[in-house]
Structure formats: C-alpha cells, structure tokens
mmCIF file of N, CA and C in Angstrom:
data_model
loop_
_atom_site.group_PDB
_atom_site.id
_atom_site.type_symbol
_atom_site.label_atom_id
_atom_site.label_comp_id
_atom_site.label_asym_id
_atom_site.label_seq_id
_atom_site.Cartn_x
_atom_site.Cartn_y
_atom_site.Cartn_z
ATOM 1 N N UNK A 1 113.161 44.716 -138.483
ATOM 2 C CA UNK A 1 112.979 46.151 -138.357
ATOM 3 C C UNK A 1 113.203 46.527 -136.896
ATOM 4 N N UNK A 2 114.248 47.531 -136.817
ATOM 5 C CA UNK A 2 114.208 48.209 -135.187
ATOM 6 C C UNK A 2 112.920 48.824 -134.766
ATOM 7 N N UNK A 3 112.908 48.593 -133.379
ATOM 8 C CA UNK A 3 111.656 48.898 -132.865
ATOM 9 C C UNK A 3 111.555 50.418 -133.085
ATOM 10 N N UNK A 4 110.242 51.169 -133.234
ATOM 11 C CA UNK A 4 109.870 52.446 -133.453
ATOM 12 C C UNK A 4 108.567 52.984 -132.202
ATOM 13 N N UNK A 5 108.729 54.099 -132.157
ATOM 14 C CA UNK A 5 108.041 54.370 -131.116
ATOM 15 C C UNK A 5 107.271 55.773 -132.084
ATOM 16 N N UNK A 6 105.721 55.428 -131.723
ATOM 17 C CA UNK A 6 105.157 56.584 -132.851
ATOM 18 C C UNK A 6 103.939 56.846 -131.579
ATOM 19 N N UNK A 7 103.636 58.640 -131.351
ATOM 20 C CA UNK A 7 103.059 58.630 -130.773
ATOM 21 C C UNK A 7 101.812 59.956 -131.576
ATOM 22 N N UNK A 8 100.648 59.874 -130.708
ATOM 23 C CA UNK A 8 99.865 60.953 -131.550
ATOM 24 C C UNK A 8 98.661 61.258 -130.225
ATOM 25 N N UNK A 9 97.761 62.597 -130.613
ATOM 26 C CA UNK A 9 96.853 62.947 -129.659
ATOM 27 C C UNK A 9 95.633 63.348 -130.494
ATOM 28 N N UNK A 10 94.522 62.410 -130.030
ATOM 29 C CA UNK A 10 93.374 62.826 -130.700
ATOM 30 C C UNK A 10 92.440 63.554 -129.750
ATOM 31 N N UNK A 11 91.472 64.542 -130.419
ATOM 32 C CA UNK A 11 90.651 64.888 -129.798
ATOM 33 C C UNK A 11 89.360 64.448 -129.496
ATOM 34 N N UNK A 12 88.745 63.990 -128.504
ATOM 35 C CA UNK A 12 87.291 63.254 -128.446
ATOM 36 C C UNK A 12 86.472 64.753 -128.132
ATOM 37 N N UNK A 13 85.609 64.573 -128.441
ATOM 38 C CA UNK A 13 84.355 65.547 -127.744
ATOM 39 C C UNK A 13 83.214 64.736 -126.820
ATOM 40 N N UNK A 14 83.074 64.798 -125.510
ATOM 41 C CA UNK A 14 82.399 63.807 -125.075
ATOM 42 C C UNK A 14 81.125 64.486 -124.476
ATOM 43 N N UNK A 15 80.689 65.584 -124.456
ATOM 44 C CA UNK A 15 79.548 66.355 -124.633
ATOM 45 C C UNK A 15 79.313 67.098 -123.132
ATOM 46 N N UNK A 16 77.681 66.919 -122.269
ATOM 47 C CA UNK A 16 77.940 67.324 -121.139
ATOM 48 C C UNK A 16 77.029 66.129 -120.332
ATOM 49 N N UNK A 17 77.055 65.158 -120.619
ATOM 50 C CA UNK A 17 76.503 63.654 -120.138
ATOM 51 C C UNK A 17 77.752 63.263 -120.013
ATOM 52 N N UNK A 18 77.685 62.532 -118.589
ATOM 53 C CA UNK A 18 78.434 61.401 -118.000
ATOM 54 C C UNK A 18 78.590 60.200 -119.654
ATOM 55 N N UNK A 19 79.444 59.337 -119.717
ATOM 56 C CA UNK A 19 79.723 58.937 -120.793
ATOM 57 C C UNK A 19 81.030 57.564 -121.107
ATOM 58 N N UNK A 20 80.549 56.785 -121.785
ATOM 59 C CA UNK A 20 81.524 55.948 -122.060
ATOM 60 C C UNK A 20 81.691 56.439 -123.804
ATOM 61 N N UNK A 21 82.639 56.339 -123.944
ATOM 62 C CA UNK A 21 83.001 56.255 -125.216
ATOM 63 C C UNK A 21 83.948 55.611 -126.136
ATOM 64 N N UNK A 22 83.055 54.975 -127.169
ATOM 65 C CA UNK A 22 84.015 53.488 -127.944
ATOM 66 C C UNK A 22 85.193 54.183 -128.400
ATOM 67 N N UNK A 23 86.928 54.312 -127.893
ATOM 68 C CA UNK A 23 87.657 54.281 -129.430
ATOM 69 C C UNK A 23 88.691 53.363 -129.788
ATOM 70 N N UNK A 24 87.645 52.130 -129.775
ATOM 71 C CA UNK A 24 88.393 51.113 -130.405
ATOM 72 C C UNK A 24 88.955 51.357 -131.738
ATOM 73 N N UNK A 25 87.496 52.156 -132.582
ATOM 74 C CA UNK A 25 88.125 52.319 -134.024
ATOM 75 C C UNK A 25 88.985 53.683 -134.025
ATOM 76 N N UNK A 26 89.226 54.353 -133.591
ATOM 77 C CA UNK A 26 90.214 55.415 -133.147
ATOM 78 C C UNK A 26 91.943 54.902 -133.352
ATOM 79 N N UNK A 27 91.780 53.543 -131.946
ATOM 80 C CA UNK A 27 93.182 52.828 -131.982
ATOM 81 C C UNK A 27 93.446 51.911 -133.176
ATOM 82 N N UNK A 28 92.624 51.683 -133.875
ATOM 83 C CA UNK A 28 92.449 50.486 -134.978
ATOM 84 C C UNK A 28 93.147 51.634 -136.181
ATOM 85 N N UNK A 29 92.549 52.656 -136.536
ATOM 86 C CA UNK A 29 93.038 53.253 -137.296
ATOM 87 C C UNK A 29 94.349 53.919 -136.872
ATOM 88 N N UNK A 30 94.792 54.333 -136.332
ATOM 89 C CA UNK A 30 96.110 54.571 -135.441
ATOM 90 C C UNK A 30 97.224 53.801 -136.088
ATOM 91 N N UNK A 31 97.100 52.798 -135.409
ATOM 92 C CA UNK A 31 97.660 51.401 -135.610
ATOM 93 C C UNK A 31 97.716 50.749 -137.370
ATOM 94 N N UNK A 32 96.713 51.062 -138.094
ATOM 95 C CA UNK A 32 96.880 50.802 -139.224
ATOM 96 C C UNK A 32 98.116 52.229 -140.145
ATOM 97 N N UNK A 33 97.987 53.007 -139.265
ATOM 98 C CA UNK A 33 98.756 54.275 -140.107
ATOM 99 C C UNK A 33 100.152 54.271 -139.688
ATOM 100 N N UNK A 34 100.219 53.471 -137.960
ATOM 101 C CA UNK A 34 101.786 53.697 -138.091
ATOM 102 C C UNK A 34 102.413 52.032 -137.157
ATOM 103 N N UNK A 35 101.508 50.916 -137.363
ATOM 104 C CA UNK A 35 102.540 49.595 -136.568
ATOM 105 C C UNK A 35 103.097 48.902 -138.058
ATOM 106 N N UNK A 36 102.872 49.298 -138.679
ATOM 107 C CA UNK A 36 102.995 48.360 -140.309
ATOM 108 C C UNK A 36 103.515 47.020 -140.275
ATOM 109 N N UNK A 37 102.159 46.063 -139.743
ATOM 110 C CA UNK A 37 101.861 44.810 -139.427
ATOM 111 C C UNK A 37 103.118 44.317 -138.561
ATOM 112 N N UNK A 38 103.605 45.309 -137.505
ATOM 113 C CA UNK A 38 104.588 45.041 -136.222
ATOM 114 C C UNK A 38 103.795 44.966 -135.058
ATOM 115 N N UNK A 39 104.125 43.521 -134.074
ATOM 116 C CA UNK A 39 103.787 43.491 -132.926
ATOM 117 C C UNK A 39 104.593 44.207 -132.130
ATOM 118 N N UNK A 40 104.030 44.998 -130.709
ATOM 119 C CA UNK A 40 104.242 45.327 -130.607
ATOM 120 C C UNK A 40 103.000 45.926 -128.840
ATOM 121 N N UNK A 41 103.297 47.156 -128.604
ATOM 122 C CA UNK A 41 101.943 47.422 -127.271
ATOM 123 C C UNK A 41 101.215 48.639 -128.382
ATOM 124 N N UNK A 42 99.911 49.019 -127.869
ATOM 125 C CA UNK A 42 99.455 50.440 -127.677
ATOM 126 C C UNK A 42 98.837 50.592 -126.689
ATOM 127 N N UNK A 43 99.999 51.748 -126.003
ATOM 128 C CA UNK A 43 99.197 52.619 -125.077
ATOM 129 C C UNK A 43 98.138 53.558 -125.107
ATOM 130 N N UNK A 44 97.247 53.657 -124.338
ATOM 131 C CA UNK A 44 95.756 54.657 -124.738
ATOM 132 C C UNK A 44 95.969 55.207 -123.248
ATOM 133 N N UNK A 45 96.394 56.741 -123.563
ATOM 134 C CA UNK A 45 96.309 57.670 -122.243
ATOM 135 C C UNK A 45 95.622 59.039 -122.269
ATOM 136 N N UNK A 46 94.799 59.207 -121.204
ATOM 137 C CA UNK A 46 94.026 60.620 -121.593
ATOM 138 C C UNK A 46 94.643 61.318 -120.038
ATOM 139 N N UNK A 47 95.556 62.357 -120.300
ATOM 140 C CA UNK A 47 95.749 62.978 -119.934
ATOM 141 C C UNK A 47 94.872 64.421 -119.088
ATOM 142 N N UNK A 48 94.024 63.648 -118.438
ATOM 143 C CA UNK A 48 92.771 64.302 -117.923
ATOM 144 C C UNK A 48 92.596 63.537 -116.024
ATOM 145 N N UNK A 49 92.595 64.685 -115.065
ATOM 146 C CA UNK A 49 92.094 64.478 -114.117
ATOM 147 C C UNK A 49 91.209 63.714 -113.574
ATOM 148 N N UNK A 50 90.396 63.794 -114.280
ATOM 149 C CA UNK A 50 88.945 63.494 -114.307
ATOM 150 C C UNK A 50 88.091 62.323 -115.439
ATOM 151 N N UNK A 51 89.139 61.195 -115.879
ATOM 152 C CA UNK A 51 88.469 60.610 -117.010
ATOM 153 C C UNK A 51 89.809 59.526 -116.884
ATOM 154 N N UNK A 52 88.942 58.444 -117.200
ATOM 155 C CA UNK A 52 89.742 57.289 -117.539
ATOM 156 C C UNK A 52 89.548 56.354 -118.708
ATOM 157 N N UNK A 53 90.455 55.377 -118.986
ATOM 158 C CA UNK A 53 90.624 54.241 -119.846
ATOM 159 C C UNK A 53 90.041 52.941 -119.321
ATOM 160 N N UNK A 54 88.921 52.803 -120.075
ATOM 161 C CA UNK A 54 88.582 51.285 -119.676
ATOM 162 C C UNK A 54 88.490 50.226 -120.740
ATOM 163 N N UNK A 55 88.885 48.646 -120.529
ATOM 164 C CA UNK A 55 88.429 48.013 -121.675
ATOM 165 C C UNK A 55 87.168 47.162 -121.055
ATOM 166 N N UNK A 56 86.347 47.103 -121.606
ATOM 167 C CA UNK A 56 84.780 46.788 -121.558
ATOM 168 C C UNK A 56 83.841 45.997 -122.711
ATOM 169 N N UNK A 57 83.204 45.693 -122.435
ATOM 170 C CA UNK A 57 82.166 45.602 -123.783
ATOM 171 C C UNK A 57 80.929 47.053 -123.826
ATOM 172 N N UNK A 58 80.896 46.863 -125.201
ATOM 173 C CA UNK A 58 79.829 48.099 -125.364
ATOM 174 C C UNK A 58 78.567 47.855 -126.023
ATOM 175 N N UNK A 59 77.422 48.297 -126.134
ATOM 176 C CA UNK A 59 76.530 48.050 -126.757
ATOM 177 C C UNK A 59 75.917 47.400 -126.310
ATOM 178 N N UNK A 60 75.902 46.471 -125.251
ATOM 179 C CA UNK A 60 74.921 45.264 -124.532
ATOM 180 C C UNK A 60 74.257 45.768 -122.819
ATOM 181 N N UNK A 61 74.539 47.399 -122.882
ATOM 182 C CA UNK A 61 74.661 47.641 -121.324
ATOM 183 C C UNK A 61 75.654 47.669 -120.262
ATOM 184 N N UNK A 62 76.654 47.297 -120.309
ATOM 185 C CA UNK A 62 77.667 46.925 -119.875
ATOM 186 C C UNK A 62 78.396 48.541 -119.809
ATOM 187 N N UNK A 63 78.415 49.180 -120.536
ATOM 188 C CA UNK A 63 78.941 50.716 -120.576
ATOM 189 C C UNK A 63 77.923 51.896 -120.047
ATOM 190 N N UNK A 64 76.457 51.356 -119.410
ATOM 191 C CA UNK A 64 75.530 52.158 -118.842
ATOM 192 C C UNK A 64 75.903 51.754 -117.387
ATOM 193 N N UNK A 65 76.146 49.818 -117.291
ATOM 194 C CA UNK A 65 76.277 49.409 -116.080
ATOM 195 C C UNK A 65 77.383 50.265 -115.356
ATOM 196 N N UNK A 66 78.443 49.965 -116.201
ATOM 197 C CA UNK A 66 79.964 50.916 -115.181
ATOM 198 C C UNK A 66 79.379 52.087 -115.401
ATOM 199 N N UNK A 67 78.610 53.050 -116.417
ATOM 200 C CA UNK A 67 78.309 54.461 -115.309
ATOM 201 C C UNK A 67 77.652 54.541 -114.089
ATOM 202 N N UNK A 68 76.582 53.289 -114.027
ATOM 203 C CA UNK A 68 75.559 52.994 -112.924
ATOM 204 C C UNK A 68 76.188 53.020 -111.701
ATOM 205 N N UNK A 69 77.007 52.143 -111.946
ATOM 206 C CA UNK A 69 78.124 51.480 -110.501
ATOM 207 C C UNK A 69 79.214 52.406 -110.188
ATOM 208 N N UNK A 70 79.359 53.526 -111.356
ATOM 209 C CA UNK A 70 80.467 54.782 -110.530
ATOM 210 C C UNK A 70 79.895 55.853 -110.007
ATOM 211 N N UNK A 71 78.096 56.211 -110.551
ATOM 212 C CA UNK A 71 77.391 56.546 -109.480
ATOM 213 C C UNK A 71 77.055 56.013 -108.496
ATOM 214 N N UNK A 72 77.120 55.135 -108.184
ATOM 215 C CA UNK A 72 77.003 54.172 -106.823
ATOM 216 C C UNK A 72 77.985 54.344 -105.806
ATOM 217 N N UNK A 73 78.764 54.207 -106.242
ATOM 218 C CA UNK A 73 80.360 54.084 -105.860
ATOM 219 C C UNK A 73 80.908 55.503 -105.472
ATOM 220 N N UNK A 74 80.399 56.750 -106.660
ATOM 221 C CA UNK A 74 80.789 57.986 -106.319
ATOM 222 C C UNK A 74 80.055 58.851 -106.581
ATOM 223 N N UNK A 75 78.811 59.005 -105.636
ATOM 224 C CA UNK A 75 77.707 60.208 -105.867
ATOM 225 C C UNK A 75 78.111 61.864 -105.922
ATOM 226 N N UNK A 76 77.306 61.909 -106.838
ATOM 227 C CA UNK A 76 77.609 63.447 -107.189
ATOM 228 C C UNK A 76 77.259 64.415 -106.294
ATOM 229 N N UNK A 77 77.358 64.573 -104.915
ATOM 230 C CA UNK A 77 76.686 65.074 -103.927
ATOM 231 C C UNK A 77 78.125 66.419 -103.450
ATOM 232 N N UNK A 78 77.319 66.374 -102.182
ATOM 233 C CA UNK A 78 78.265 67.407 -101.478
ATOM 234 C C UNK A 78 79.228 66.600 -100.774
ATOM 235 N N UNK A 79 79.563 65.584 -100.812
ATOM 236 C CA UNK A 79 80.404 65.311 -99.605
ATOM 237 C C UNK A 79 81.886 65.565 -100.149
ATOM 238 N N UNK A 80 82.409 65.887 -101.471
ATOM 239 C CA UNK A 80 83.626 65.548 -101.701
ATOM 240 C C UNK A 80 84.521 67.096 -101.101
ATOM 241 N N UNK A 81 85.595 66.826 -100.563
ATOM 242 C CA UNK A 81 86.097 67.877 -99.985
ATOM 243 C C UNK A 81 86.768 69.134 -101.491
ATOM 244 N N UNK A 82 87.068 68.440 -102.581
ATOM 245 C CA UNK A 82 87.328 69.037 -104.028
ATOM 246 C C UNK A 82 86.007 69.528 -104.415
ATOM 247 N N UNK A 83 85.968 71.110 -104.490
ATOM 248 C CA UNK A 83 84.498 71.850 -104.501
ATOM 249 C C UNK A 83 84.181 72.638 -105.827
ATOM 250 N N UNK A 84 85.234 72.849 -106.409
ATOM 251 C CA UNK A 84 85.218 73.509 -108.093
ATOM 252 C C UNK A 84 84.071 72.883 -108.571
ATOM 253 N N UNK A 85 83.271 73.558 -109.474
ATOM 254 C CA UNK A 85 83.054 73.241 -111.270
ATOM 255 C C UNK A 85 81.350 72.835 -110.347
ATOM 256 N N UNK A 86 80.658 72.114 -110.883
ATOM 257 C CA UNK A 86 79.440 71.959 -110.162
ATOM 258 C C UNK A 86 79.292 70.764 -109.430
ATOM 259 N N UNK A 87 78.225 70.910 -109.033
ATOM 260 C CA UNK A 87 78.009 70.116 -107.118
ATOM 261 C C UNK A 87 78.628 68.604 -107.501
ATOM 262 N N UNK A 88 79.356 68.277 -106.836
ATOM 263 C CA UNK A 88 79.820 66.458 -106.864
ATOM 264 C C UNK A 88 80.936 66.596 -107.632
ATOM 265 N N UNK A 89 81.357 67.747 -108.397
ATOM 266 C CA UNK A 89 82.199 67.086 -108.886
ATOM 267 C C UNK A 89 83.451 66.560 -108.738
ATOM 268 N N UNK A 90 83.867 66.935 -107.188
ATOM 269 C CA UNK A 90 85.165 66.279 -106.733
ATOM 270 C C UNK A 90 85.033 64.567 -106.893
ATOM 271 N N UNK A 91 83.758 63.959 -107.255
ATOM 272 C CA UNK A 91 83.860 62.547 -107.752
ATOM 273 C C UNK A 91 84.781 62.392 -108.825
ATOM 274 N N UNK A 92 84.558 63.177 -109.655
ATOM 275 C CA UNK A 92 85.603 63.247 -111.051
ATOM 276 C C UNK A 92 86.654 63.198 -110.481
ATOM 277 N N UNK A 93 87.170 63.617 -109.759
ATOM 278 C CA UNK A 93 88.651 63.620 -109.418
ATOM 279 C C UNK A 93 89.542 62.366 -108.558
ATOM 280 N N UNK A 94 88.030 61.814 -108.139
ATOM 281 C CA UNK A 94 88.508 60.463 -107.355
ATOM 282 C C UNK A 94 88.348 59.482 -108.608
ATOM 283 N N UNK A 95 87.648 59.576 -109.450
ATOM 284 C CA UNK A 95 87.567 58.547 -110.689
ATOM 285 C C UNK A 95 88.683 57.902 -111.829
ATOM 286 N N UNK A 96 89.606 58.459 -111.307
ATOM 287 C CA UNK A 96 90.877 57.345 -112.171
ATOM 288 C C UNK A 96 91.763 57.199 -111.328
ATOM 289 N N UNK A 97 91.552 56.668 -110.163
ATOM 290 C CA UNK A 97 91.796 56.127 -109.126
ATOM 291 C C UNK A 97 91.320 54.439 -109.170
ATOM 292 N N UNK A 98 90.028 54.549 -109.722
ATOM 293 C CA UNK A 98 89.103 53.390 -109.877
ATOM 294 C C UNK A 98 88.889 53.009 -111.375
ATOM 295 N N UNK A 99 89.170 53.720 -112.166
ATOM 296 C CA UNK A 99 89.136 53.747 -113.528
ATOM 297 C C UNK A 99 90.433 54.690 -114.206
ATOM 298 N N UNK A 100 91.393 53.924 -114.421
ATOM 299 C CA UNK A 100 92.739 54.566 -114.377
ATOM 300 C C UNK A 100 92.976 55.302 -115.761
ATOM 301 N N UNK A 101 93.517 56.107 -115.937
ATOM 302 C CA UNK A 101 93.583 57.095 -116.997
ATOM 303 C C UNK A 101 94.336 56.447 -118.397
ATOM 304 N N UNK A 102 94.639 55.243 -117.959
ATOM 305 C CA UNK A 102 95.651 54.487 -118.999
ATOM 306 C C UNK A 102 95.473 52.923 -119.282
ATOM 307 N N UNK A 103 95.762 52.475 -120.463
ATOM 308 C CA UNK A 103 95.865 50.752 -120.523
ATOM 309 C C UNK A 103 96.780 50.939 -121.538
ATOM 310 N N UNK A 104 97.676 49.710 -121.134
ATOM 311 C CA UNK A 104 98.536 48.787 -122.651
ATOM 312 C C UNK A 104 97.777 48.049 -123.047
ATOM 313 N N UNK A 105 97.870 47.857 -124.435
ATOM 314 C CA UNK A 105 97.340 46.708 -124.520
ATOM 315 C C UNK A 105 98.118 46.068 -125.978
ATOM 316 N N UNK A 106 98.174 44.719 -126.186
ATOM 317 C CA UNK A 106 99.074 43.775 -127.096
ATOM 318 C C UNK A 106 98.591 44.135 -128.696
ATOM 319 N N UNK A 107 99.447 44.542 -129.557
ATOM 320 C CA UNK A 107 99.758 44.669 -130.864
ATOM 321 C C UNK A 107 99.995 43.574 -131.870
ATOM 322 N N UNK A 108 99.760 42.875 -132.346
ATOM 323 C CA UNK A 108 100.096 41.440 -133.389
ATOM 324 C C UNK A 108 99.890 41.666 -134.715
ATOM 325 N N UNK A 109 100.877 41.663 -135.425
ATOM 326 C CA UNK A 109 100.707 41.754 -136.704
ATOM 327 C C UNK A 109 99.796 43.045 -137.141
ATOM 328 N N UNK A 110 99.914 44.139 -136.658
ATOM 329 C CA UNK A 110 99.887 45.776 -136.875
ATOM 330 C C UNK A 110 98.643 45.740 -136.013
ATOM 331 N N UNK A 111 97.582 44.715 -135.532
ATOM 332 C CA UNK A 111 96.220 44.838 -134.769
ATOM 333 C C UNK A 111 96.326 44.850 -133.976
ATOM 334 N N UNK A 112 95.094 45.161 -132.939
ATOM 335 C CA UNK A 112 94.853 45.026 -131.635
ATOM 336 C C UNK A 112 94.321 44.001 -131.320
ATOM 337 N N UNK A 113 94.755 43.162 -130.552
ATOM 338 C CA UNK A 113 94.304 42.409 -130.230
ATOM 339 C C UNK A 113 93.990 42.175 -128.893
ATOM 340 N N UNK A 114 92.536 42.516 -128.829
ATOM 341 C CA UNK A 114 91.541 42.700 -127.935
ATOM 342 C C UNK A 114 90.266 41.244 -127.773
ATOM 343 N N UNK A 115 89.848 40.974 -126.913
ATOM 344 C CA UNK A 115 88.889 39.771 -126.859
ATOM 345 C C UNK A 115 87.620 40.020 -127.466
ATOM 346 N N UNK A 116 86.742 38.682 -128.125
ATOM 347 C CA UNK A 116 85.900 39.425 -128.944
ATOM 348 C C UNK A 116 84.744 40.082 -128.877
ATOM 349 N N UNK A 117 84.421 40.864 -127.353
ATOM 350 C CA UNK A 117 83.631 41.418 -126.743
ATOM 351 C C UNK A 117 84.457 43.007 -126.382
ATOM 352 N N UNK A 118 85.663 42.707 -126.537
ATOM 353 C CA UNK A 118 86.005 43.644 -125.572
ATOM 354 C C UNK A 118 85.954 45.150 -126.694
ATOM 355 N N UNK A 119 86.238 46.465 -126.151
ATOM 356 C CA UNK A 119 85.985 47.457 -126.812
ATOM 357 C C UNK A 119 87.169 48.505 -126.054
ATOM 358 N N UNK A 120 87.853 49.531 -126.106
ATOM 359 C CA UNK A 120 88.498 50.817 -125.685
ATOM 360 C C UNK A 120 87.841 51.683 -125.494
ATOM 361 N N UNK A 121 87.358 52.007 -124.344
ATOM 362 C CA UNK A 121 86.473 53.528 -124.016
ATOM 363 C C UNK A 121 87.224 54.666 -122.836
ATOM 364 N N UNK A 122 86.855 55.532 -123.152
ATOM 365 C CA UNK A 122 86.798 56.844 -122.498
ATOM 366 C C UNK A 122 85.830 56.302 -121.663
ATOM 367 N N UNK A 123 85.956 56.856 -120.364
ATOM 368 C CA UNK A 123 85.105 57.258 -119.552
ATOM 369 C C UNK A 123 85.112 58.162 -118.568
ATOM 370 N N UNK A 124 83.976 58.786 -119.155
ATOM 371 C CA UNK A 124 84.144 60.404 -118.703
ATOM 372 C C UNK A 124 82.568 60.952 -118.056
ATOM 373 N N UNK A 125 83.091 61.085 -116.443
ATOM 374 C CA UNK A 125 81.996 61.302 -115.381
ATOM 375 C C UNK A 125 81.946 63.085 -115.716
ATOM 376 N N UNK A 126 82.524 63.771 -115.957
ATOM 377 C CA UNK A 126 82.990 65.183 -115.599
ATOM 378 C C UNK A 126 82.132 65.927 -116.879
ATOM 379 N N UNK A 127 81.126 66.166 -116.412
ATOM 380 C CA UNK A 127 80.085 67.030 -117.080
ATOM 381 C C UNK A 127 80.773 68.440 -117.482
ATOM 382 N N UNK A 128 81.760 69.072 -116.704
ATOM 383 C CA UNK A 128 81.714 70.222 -116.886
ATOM 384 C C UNK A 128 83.317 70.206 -118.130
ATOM 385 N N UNK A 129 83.827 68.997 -118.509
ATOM 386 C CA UNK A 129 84.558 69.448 -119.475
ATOM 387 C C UNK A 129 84.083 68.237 -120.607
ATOM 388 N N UNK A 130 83.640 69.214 -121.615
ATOM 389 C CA UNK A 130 83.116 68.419 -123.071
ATOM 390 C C UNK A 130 84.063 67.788 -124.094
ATOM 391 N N UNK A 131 85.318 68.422 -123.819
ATOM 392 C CA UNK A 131 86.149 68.516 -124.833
ATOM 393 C C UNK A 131 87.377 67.319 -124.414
ATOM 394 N N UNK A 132 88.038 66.091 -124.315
ATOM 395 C CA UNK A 132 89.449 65.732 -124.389
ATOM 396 C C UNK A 132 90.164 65.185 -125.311
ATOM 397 N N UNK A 133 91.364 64.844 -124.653
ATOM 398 C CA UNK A 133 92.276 64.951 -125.683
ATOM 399 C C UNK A 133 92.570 63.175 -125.221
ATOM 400 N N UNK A 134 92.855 61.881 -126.197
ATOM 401 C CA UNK A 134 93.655 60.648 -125.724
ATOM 402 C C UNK A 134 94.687 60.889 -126.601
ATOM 403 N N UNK A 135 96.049 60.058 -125.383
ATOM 404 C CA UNK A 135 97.306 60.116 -126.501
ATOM 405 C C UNK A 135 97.501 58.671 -126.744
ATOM 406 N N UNK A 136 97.752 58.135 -128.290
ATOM 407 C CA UNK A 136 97.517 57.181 -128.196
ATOM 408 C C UNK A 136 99.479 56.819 -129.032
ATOM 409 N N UNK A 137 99.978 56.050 -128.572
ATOM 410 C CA UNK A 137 101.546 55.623 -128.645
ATOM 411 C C UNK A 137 101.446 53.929 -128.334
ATOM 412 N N UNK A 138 102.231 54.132 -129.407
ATOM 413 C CA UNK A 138 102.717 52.746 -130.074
ATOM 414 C C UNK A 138 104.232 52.302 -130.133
ATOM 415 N N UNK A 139 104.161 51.468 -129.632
ATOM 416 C CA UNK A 139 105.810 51.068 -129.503
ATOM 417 C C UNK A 139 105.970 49.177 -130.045
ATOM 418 N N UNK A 140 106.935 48.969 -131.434
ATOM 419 C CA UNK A 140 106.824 48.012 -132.320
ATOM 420 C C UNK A 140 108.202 47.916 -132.685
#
C-alpha cells in the first residue's frame, strides 16, 4: 500500500488549572480509524503558544511532578517582560520552549508504540485559555 498521509484536529478542554492531560487514548483511537494496521509515525501537535506535548508517565505523580518543576523553573510572578492575560503569564509563553508543542512518535502495525509506562499529554500551564485544539497526523 502507498504511503497515506491522514490528518485531523481534536478539541481538548483543559479547564482553568494548570494541567497535564492523558491523550494517549485520543491517539490510539485516531490511529485505529485511519493507520489500518500500517507502520508508520504519529505526529501530536497543539498549535498553541502556550502548551506543549509531552511523553511521560501518568497516574504515579510524575504529571504533578513536571507541573511542580515548571513552577520551579517558571514562576508565575511579575518578572516576565510578556504582560497580557493574568499575572505570570508570560511563563506560558516561555513553556514550549522547554516543553515543545510537538512529538513523533513510531506507528507498528496500526499502534503506538509507546513504552509501558509511557502516556501522551497536553500540558497546559495557561490558566487563562480552557479550550485547545491537538492536530494529530499520521503518515503510513
């Protein structure tokens, strides 16, 4: 089969809490609707300033830890020279810099194949937008 390139945009709602969010099963179902058991990549991109792609584990702390450590790393204070939206939030804007807005990751036999800890999250510091969008594209 020639390779196919299928792409799509889902909407997350990620509320007004700082936030990791699983969509492993997001890309899992994706992938079941259009790699039809072709290896192949999927890309996971959120087209957002302020929010990135991480692969992580979830559920054990590990997704409280990286919010812990990007408040550490990037306090919500006054110092950022980007002054919009409420106090700190020019951190959001330095945050997929350090947490990049995108990952490939390997396709086998229509799955993802991810390690058996690992998970696909959003992560989204930016309180003041609830709503995004990931585009998630597949190429097989």
């Amino acid at each position: 089969m020639p390779d196919a390139f299928t792409t799509r945009t889902v909407n997350i709602a990620t509320g007004t809490d700082e936030t990791v969010t699983d969509l492993t099963h997001v890309c899992e179902r994706f992938l079941r609707e259009t790699a039809a058991g072709r290896d192949g990549l999927l890309n996971v991109f959120v087209p957002h300033a302020t929010a990135g792609v991480a692969v992580i584990e979830t559920g054990a702390g590990s997704d409280d830890d990286l919010l812990a450590a990007l408040h550490t790393l990037l306090p919500p204070d006054d110092r950022w020279r980007h002054r919009h939206g409420s106090p700190g939030h020019g951190r959001d804007h330095v945050l997929p810099a350090l947490v990049p807005p995108h990952a490939t990751l390997p396709v086998i036999g229509g799955r993802l194949e991810l390690g058996t800890w690992q998970s696909v999250c959003l992560v989204d510091t930016n309180t003041d937008n609830p709503d995004r969008t990931v585009r998630l594209s597949f190429l097989g």
